[in-house]
Short mmCIF file of C-alpha atoms and ligand atoms in Angstrom, two decimals:
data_model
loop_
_atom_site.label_atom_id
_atom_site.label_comp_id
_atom_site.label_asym_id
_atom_site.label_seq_id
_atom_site.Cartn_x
_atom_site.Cartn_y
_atom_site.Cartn_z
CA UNK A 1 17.57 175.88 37.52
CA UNK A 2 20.39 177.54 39.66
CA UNK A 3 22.68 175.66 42.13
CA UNK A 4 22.54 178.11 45.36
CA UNK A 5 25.27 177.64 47.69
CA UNK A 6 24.70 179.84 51.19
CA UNK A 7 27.60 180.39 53.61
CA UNK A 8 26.09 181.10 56.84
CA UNK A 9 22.77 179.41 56.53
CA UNK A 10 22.05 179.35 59.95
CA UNK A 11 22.19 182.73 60.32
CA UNK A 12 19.71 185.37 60.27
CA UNK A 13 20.28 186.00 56.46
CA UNK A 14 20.71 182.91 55.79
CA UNK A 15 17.13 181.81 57.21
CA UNK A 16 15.96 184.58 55.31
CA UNK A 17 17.33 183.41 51.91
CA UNK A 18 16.02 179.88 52.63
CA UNK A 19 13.33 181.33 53.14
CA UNK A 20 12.85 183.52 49.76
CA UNK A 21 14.13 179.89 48.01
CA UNK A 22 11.77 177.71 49.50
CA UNK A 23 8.96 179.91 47.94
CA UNK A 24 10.58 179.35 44.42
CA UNK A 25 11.58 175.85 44.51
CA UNK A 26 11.34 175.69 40.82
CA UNK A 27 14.29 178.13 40.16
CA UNK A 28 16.66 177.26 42.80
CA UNK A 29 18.41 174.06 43.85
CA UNK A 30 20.40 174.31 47.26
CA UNK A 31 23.35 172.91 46.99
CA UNK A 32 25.33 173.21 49.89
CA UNK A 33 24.62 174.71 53.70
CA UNK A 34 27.23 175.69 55.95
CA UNK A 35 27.15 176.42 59.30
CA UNK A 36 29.11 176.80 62.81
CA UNK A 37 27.08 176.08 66.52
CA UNK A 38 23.67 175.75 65.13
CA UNK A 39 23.83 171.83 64.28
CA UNK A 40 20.37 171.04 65.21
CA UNK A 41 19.34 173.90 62.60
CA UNK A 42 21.69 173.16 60.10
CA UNK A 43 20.61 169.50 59.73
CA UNK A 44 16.91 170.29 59.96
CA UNK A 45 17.66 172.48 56.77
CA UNK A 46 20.00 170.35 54.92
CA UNK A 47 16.98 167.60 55.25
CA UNK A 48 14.26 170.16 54.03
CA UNK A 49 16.30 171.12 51.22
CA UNK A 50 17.79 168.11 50.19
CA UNK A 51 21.30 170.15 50.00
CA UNK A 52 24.21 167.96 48.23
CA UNK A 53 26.48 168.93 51.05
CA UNK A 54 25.98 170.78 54.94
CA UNK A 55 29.95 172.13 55.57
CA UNK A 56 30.63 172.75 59.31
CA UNK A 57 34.26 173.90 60.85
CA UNK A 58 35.26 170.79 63.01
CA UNK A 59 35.52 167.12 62.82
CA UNK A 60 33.74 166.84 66.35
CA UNK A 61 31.08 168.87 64.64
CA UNK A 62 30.70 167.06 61.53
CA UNK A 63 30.18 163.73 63.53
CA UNK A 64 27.23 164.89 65.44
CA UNK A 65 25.74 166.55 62.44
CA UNK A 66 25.97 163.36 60.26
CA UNK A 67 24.36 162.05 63.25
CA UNK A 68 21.24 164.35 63.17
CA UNK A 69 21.09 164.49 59.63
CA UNK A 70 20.61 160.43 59.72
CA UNK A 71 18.47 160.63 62.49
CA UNK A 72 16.27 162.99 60.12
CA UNK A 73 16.17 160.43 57.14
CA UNK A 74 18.69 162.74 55.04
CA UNK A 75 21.13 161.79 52.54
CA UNK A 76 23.62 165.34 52.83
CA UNK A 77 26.86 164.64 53.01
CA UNK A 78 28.89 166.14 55.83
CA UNK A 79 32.65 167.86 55.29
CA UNK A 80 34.54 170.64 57.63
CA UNK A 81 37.10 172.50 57.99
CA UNK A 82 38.13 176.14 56.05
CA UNK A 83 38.84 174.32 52.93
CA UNK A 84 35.30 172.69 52.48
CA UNK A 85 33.82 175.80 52.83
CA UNK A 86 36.02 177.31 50.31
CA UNK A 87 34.60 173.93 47.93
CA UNK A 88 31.94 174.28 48.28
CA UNK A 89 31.66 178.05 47.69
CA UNK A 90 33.58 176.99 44.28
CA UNK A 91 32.33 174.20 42.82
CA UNK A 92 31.38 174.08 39.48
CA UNK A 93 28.09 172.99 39.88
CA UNK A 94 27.52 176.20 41.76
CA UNK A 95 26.48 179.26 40.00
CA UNK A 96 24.89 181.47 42.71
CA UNK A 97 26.31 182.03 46.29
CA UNK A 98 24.62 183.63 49.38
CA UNK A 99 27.96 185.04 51.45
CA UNK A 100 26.01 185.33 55.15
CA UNK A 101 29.25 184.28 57.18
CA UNK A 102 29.77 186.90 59.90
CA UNK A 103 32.84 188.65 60.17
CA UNK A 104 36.37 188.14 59.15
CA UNK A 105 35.94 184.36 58.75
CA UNK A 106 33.45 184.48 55.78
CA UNK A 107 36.38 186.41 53.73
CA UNK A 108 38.39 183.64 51.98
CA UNK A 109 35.07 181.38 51.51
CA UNK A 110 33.34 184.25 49.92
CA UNK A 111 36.79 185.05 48.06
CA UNK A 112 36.99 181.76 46.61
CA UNK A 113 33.31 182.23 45.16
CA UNK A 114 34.65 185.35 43.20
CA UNK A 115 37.49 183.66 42.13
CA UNK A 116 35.28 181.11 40.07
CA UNK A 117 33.40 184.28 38.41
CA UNK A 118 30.29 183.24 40.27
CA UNK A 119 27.36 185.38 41.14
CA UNK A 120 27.98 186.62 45.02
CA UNK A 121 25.08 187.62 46.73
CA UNK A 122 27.65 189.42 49.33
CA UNK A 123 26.02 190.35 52.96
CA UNK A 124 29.47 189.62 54.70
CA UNK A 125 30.50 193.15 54.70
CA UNK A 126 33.56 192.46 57.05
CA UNK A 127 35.46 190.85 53.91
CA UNK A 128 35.23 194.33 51.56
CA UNK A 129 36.39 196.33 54.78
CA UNK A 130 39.15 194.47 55.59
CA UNK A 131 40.36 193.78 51.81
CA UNK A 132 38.66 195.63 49.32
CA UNK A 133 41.24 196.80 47.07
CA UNK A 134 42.26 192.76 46.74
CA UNK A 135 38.78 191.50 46.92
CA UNK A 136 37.51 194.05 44.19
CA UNK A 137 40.51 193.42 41.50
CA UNK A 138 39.44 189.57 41.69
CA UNK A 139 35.73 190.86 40.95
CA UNK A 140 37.53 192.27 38.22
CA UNK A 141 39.67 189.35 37.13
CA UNK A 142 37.46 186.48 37.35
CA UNK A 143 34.53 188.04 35.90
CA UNK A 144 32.52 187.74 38.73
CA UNK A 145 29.10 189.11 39.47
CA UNK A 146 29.06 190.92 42.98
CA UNK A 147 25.38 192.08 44.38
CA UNK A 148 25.32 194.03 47.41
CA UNK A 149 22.58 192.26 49.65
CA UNK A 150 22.87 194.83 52.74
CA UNK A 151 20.50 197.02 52.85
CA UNK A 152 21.70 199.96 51.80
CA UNK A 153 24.11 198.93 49.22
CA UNK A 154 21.07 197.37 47.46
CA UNK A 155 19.09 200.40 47.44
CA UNK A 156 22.08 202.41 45.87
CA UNK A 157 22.56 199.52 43.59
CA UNK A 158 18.87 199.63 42.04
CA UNK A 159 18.98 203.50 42.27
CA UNK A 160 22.64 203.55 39.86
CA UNK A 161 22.22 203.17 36.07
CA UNK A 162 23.80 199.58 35.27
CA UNK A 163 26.66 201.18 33.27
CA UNK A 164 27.32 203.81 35.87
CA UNK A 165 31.14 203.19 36.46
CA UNK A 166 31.60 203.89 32.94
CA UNK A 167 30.18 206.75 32.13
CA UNK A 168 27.52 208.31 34.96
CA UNK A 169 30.34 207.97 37.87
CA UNK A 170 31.10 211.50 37.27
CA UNK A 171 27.22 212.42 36.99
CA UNK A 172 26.83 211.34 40.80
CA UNK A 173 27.09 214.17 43.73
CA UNK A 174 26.63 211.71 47.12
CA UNK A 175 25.60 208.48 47.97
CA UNK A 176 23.42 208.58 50.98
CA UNK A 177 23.50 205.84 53.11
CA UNK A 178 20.55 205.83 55.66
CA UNK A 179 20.83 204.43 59.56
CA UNK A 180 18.06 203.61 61.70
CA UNK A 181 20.34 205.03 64.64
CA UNK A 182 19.74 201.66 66.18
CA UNK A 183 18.55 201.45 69.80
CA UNK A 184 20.04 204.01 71.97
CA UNK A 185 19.56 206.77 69.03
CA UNK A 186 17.57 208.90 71.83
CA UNK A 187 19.60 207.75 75.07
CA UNK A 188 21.86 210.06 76.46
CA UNK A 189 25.90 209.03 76.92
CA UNK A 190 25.22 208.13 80.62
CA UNK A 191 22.71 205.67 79.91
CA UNK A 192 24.30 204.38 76.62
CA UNK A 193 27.41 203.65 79.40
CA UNK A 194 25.18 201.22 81.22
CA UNK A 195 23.51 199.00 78.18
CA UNK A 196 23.59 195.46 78.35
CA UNK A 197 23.95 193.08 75.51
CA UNK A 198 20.14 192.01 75.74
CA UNK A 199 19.68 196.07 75.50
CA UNK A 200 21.83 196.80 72.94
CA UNK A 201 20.34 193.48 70.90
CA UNK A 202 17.00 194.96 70.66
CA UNK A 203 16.94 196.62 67.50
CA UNK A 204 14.16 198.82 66.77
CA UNK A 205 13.57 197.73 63.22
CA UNK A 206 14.93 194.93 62.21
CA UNK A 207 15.93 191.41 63.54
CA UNK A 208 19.48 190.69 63.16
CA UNK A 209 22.32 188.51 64.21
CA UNK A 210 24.13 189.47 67.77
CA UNK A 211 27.04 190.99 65.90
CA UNK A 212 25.67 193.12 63.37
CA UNK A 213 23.02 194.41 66.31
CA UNK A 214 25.99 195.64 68.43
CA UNK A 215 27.65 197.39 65.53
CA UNK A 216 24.21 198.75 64.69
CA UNK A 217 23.73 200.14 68.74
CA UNK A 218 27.25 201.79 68.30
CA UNK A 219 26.92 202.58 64.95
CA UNK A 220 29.95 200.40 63.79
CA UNK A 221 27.96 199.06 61.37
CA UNK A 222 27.12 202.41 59.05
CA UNK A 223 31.27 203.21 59.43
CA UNK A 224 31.61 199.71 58.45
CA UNK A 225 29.09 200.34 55.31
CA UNK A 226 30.93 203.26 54.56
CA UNK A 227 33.92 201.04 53.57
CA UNK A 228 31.82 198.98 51.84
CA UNK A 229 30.10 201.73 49.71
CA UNK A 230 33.54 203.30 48.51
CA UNK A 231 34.82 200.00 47.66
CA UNK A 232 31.49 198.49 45.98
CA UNK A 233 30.77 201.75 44.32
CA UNK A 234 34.40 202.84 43.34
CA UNK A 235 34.19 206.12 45.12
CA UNK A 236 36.08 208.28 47.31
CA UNK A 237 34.76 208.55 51.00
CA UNK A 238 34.28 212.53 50.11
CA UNK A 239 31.35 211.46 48.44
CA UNK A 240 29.26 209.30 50.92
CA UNK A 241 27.12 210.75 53.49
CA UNK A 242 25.20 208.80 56.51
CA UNK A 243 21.92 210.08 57.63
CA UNK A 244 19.74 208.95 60.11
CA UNK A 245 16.09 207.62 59.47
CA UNK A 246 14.63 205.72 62.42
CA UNK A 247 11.48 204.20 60.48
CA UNK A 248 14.46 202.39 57.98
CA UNK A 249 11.86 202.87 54.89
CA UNK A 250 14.32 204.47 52.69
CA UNK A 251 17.39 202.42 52.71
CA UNK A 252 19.56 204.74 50.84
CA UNK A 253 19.62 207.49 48.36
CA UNK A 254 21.61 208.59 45.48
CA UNK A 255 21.95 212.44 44.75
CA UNK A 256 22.69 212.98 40.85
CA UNK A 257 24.66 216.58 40.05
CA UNK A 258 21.10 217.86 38.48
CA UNK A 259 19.19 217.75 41.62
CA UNK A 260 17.75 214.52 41.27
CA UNK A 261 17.57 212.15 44.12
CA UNK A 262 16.67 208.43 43.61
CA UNK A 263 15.80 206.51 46.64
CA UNK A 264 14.65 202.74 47.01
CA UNK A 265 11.95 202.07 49.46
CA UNK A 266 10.90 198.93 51.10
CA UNK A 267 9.49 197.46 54.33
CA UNK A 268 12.53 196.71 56.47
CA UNK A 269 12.82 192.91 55.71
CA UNK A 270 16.20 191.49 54.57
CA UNK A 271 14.34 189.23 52.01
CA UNK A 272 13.61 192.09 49.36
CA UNK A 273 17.62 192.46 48.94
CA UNK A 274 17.63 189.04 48.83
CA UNK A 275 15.22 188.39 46.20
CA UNK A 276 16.96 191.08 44.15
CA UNK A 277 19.90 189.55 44.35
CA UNK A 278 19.05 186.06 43.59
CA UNK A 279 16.47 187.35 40.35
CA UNK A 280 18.52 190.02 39.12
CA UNK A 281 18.24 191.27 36.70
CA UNK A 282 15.17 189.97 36.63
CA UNK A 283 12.50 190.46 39.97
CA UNK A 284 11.26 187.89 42.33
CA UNK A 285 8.43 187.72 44.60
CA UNK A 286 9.55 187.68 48.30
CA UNK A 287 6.82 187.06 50.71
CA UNK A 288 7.38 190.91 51.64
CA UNK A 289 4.24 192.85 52.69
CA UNK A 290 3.48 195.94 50.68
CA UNK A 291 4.55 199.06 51.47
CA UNK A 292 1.76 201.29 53.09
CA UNK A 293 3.00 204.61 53.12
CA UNK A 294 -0.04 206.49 54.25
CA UNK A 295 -0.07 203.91 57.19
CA UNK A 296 3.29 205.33 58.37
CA UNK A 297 2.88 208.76 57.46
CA UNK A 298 6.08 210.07 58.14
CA UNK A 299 9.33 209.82 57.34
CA UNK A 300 12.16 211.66 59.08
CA UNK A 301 15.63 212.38 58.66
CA UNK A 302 18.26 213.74 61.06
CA UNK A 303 22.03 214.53 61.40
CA UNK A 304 24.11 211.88 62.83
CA UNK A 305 25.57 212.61 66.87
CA UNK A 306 29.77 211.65 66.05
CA UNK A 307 30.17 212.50 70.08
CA UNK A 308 27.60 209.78 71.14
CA UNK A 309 28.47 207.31 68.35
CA UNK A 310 32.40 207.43 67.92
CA UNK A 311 32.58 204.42 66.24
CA UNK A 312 31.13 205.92 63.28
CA UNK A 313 34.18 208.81 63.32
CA UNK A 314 36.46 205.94 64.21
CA UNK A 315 35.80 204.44 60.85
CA UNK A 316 35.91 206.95 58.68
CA UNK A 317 39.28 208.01 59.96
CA UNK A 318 40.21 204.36 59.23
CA UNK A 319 38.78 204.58 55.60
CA UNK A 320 40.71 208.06 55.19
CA UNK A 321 44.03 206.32 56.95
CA UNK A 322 43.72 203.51 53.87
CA UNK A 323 45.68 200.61 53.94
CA UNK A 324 45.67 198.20 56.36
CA UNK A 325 43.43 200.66 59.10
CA UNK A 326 40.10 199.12 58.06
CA UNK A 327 41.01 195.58 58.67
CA UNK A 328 42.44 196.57 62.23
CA UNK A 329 39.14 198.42 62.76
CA UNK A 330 37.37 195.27 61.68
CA UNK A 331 39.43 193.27 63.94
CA UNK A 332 39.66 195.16 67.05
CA UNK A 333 35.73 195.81 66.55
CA UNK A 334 35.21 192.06 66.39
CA UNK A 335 37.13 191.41 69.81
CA UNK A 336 35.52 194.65 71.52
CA UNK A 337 31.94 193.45 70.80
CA UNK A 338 32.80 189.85 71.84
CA UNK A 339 34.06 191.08 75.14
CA UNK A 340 30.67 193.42 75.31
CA UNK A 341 28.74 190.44 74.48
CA UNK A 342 30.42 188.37 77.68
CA UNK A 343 30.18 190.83 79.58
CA UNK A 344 33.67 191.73 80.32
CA UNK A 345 33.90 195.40 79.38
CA UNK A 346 30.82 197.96 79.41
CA UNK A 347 29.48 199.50 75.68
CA UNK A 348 31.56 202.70 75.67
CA UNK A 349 34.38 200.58 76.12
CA UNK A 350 33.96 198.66 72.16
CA UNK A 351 35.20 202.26 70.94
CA UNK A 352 38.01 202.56 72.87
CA UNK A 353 39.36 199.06 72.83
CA UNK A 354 39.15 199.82 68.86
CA UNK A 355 41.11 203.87 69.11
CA UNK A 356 43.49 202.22 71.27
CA UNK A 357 44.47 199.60 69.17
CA UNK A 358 44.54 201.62 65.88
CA UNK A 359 46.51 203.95 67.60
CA UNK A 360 49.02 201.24 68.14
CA UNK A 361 49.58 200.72 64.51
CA UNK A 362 51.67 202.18 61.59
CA UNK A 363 49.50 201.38 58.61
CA UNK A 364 50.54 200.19 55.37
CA UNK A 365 49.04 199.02 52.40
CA UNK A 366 48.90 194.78 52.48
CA UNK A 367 49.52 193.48 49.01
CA UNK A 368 48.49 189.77 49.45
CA UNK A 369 45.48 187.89 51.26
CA UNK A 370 48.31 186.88 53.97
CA UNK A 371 49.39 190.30 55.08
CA UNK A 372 45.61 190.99 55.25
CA UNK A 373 45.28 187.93 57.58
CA UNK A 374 48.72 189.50 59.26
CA UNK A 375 47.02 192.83 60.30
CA UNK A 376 44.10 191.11 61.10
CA UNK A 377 45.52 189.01 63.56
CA UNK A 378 47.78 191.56 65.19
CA UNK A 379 44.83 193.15 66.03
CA UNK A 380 43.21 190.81 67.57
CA UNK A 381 46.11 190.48 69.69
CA UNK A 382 46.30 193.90 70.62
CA UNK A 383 42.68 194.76 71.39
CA UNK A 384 42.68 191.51 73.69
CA UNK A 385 45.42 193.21 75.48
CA UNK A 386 43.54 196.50 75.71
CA UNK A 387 40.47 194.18 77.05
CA UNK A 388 43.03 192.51 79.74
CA UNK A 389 44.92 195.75 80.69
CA UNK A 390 41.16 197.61 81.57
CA UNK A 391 40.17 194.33 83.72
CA UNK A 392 43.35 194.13 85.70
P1 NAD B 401 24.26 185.60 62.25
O1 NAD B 401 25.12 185.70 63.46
O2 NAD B 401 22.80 185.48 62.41
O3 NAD B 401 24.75 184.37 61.34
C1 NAD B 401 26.10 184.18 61.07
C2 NAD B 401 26.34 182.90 60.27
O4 NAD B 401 27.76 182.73 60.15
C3 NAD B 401 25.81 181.63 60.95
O5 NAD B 401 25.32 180.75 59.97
C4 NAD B 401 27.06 181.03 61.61
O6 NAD B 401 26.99 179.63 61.72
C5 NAD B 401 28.14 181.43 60.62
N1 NAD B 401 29.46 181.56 61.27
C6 NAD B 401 29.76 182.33 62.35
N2 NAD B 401 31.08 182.19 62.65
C7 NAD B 401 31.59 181.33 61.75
C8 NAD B 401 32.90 180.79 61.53
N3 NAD B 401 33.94 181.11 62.32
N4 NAD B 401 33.09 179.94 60.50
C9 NAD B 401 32.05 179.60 59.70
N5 NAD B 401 30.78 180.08 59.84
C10 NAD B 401 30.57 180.93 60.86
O7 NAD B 401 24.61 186.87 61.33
P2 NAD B 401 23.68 187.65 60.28
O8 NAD B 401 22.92 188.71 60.99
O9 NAD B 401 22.96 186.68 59.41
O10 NAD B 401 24.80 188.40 59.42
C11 NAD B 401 25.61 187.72 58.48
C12 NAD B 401 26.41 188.74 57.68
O11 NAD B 401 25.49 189.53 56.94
C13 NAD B 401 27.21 189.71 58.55
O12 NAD B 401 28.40 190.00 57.89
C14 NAD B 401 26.34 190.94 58.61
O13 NAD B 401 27.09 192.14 58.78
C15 NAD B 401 25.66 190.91 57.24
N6 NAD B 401 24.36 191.58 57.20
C16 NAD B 401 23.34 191.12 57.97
C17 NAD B 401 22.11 191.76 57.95
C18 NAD B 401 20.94 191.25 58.76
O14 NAD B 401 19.85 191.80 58.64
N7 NAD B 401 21.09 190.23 59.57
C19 NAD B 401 21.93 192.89 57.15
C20 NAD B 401 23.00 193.33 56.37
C21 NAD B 401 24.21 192.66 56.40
MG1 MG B 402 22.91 197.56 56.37
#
């Protein structure tokens, strides 16, 4: 039996490992929850899976949720607050953890997972961009087991021999990454200009959470997995390529220096990552439909447009720059698309609240968790002055 913990359970991800668990209740135990907003969720699944602990991020939270969760016949406990998610992330009893926190905040829960050589199933991409070098040398250190769970990174994951940083690194040409081109892949810069939120939201293929579907509209999101790719693959940013796929059947390819390409296939559903991630080595069933190629018939591949998705440039100058450039990209990137999503500046704007406020920095390379936290925090401060200086 595994202990499973899941950061972020309320999330899309996290609904979808709950999901792949609840269809093998014999192999996995769930032993904590976390969550942020969604209380009414959170308790509903704490009850259903009998989880040892549901972690939340305030006291006025945890009240009402030990509420709900009584009112529901449970017996989770309740704890909050930074440090009980980085418990229960930890614990001992723990040997599996689903990372699903969004954004900069699931970084030192996710950390202190690694740091207890645990399994991390890791779909919080914003903690390798904004410290990979750090994050990667405790992988390293602790002995931890780190499976990619987005998409992409999977599919290069199954498609890499297991000893490939060893001995095939130098045997690999390009890692592909594929991109759906999200939802204004055929709108034209005028149009893209006007999107709303609900717009930009409505991904073509698959059904995210409000952040990651912005990034994917702007294409944030593949400069983002960029970052993640050179840091979870050891590789230089020379070597990984982004092309665009709108049916998202192939989620990413590897190109070996004979010719060969591998490339993993899959209907787009988050819960065949997630399965591999939980089983492996091994394979699990996920409730995924087969694949019925002759059903979609083609496939089709394109270049991607750097003048109507910036973003994408924006980040791999960042990963180039080195340092501390991907954290301020991550951090101006998270401010830009809250602003987006209330309204307050227009689309076009995320990538220029994010230029401006890596112009506004001399980068240098952080050495500790705090002068990650540092960087990230200065650019908050500066992209919410970008935000205020356009409104005025
Ligand atoms: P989501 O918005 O649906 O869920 C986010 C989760 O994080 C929720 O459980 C929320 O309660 C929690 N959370 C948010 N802010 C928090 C805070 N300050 N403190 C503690 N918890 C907080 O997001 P998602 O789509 O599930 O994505 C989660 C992560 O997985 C992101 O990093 C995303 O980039 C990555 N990812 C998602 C997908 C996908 O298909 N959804 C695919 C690949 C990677
Ligand atoms: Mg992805």
């Amino acid at each position: 039996m595994h202990f499973v913990t899941i950061l972020g359970s309320t999330g899309s991800i996290g609904e979808s490992t709950l999901d792949v668990i609840s269809q093998h209740p014999e192999k996995y135990t769930i032993y904590a929850l976390t969550g942020c907003r969604q209380l009414q969720k959170l308790a509903q699944q704490s009850v259903q899976f009998k989880a040892k602990y549901a972690v939340v991020t305030d006291e006025s939270s945890a009240k009402q949720l030990t509420n709900l969760i009584q009112d529901l016949k449970g017996t989770t406990e309740v704890i909050f607050g930074v440090d009980a998610l980085s418990e229960v992330a930890a614990n001992s009893q723990v040997d599996i953890v689903m990372a699903a926190i969004v954004g900069a905040a699931g970084l030192l829960p996710t950390l202190s997972a690694v740091k207890t050589g645990k399994k991390v199933l890791l779909a919080n991409k914003e903690s390798l961009v904004m410290a990979g070098s750090i994050f990667m040398s405790a992988v390293k250190q602790y002995g931890a087991t780190l499976l990619p769970i987005d998409s992409e990174h999977n599919a290069i994951f199954q498609c890499l021999p297991h000893n490939y940083k060893d001995s095939h690194q130098s045997a690999i040409s390009k890692l592909i990454l594929s991109a759906s081109g999200g939802p204004f892949r055929t709108w034209n810069i005028e149009k893209i200009a006007e999107a709303t939120p609900a717009q930009a939201c409505a991904h073509p293929n698959w059904s995210m959470g409000n952040k990651i579907s912005i990034d994917s509209a702007s294409m944030m999101n593949k400069g983002l997995e960029c970052i993640e790719a050179k840091w979870l693959f050891d590789t230089s940013m020379d070597k990984i390529e982004v092309l665009i796929h709108p049916q998202s059947i192939v989620h990413s390819l590897v190109q070996y220096i004979d010719g060969s390409v591998l490339a993993q296939l899959g209907n787009p559903d988050m819960r065949t990552p997630i399965a591999h991630g939980l089983a492996w080595p091994q394979r699990l069933s996920s409730g995924v439909a087969d694949l019925n190629l002759s059903e979609i018939a083609q496939l089709t591949f394109e270049q991607p447009d750097l003048t109507k998705f910036p973003c994408l440039q924006l980040a791999y100058n960042a990963a180039q720059a080195g340092g501390d450039a991907p954290a301020v990209l991550n951090a101006a990137n998270e401010v830009a698309v809250q602003a987006f999503l209330d309204t307050r500046v227009g689309f076009t704007a995320i990538p220029q609240i994010v230029e401006k406020t890596l112009e506004s920095f001399n980068f240098y390379e952080p050495e500790s968790l705090a002068a990650v936290q540092e960087s990230d925090n200065r650019a908050r401060v500066t992209a919410e002055s970008v935000i205020k200086r356009s409104e005025s």
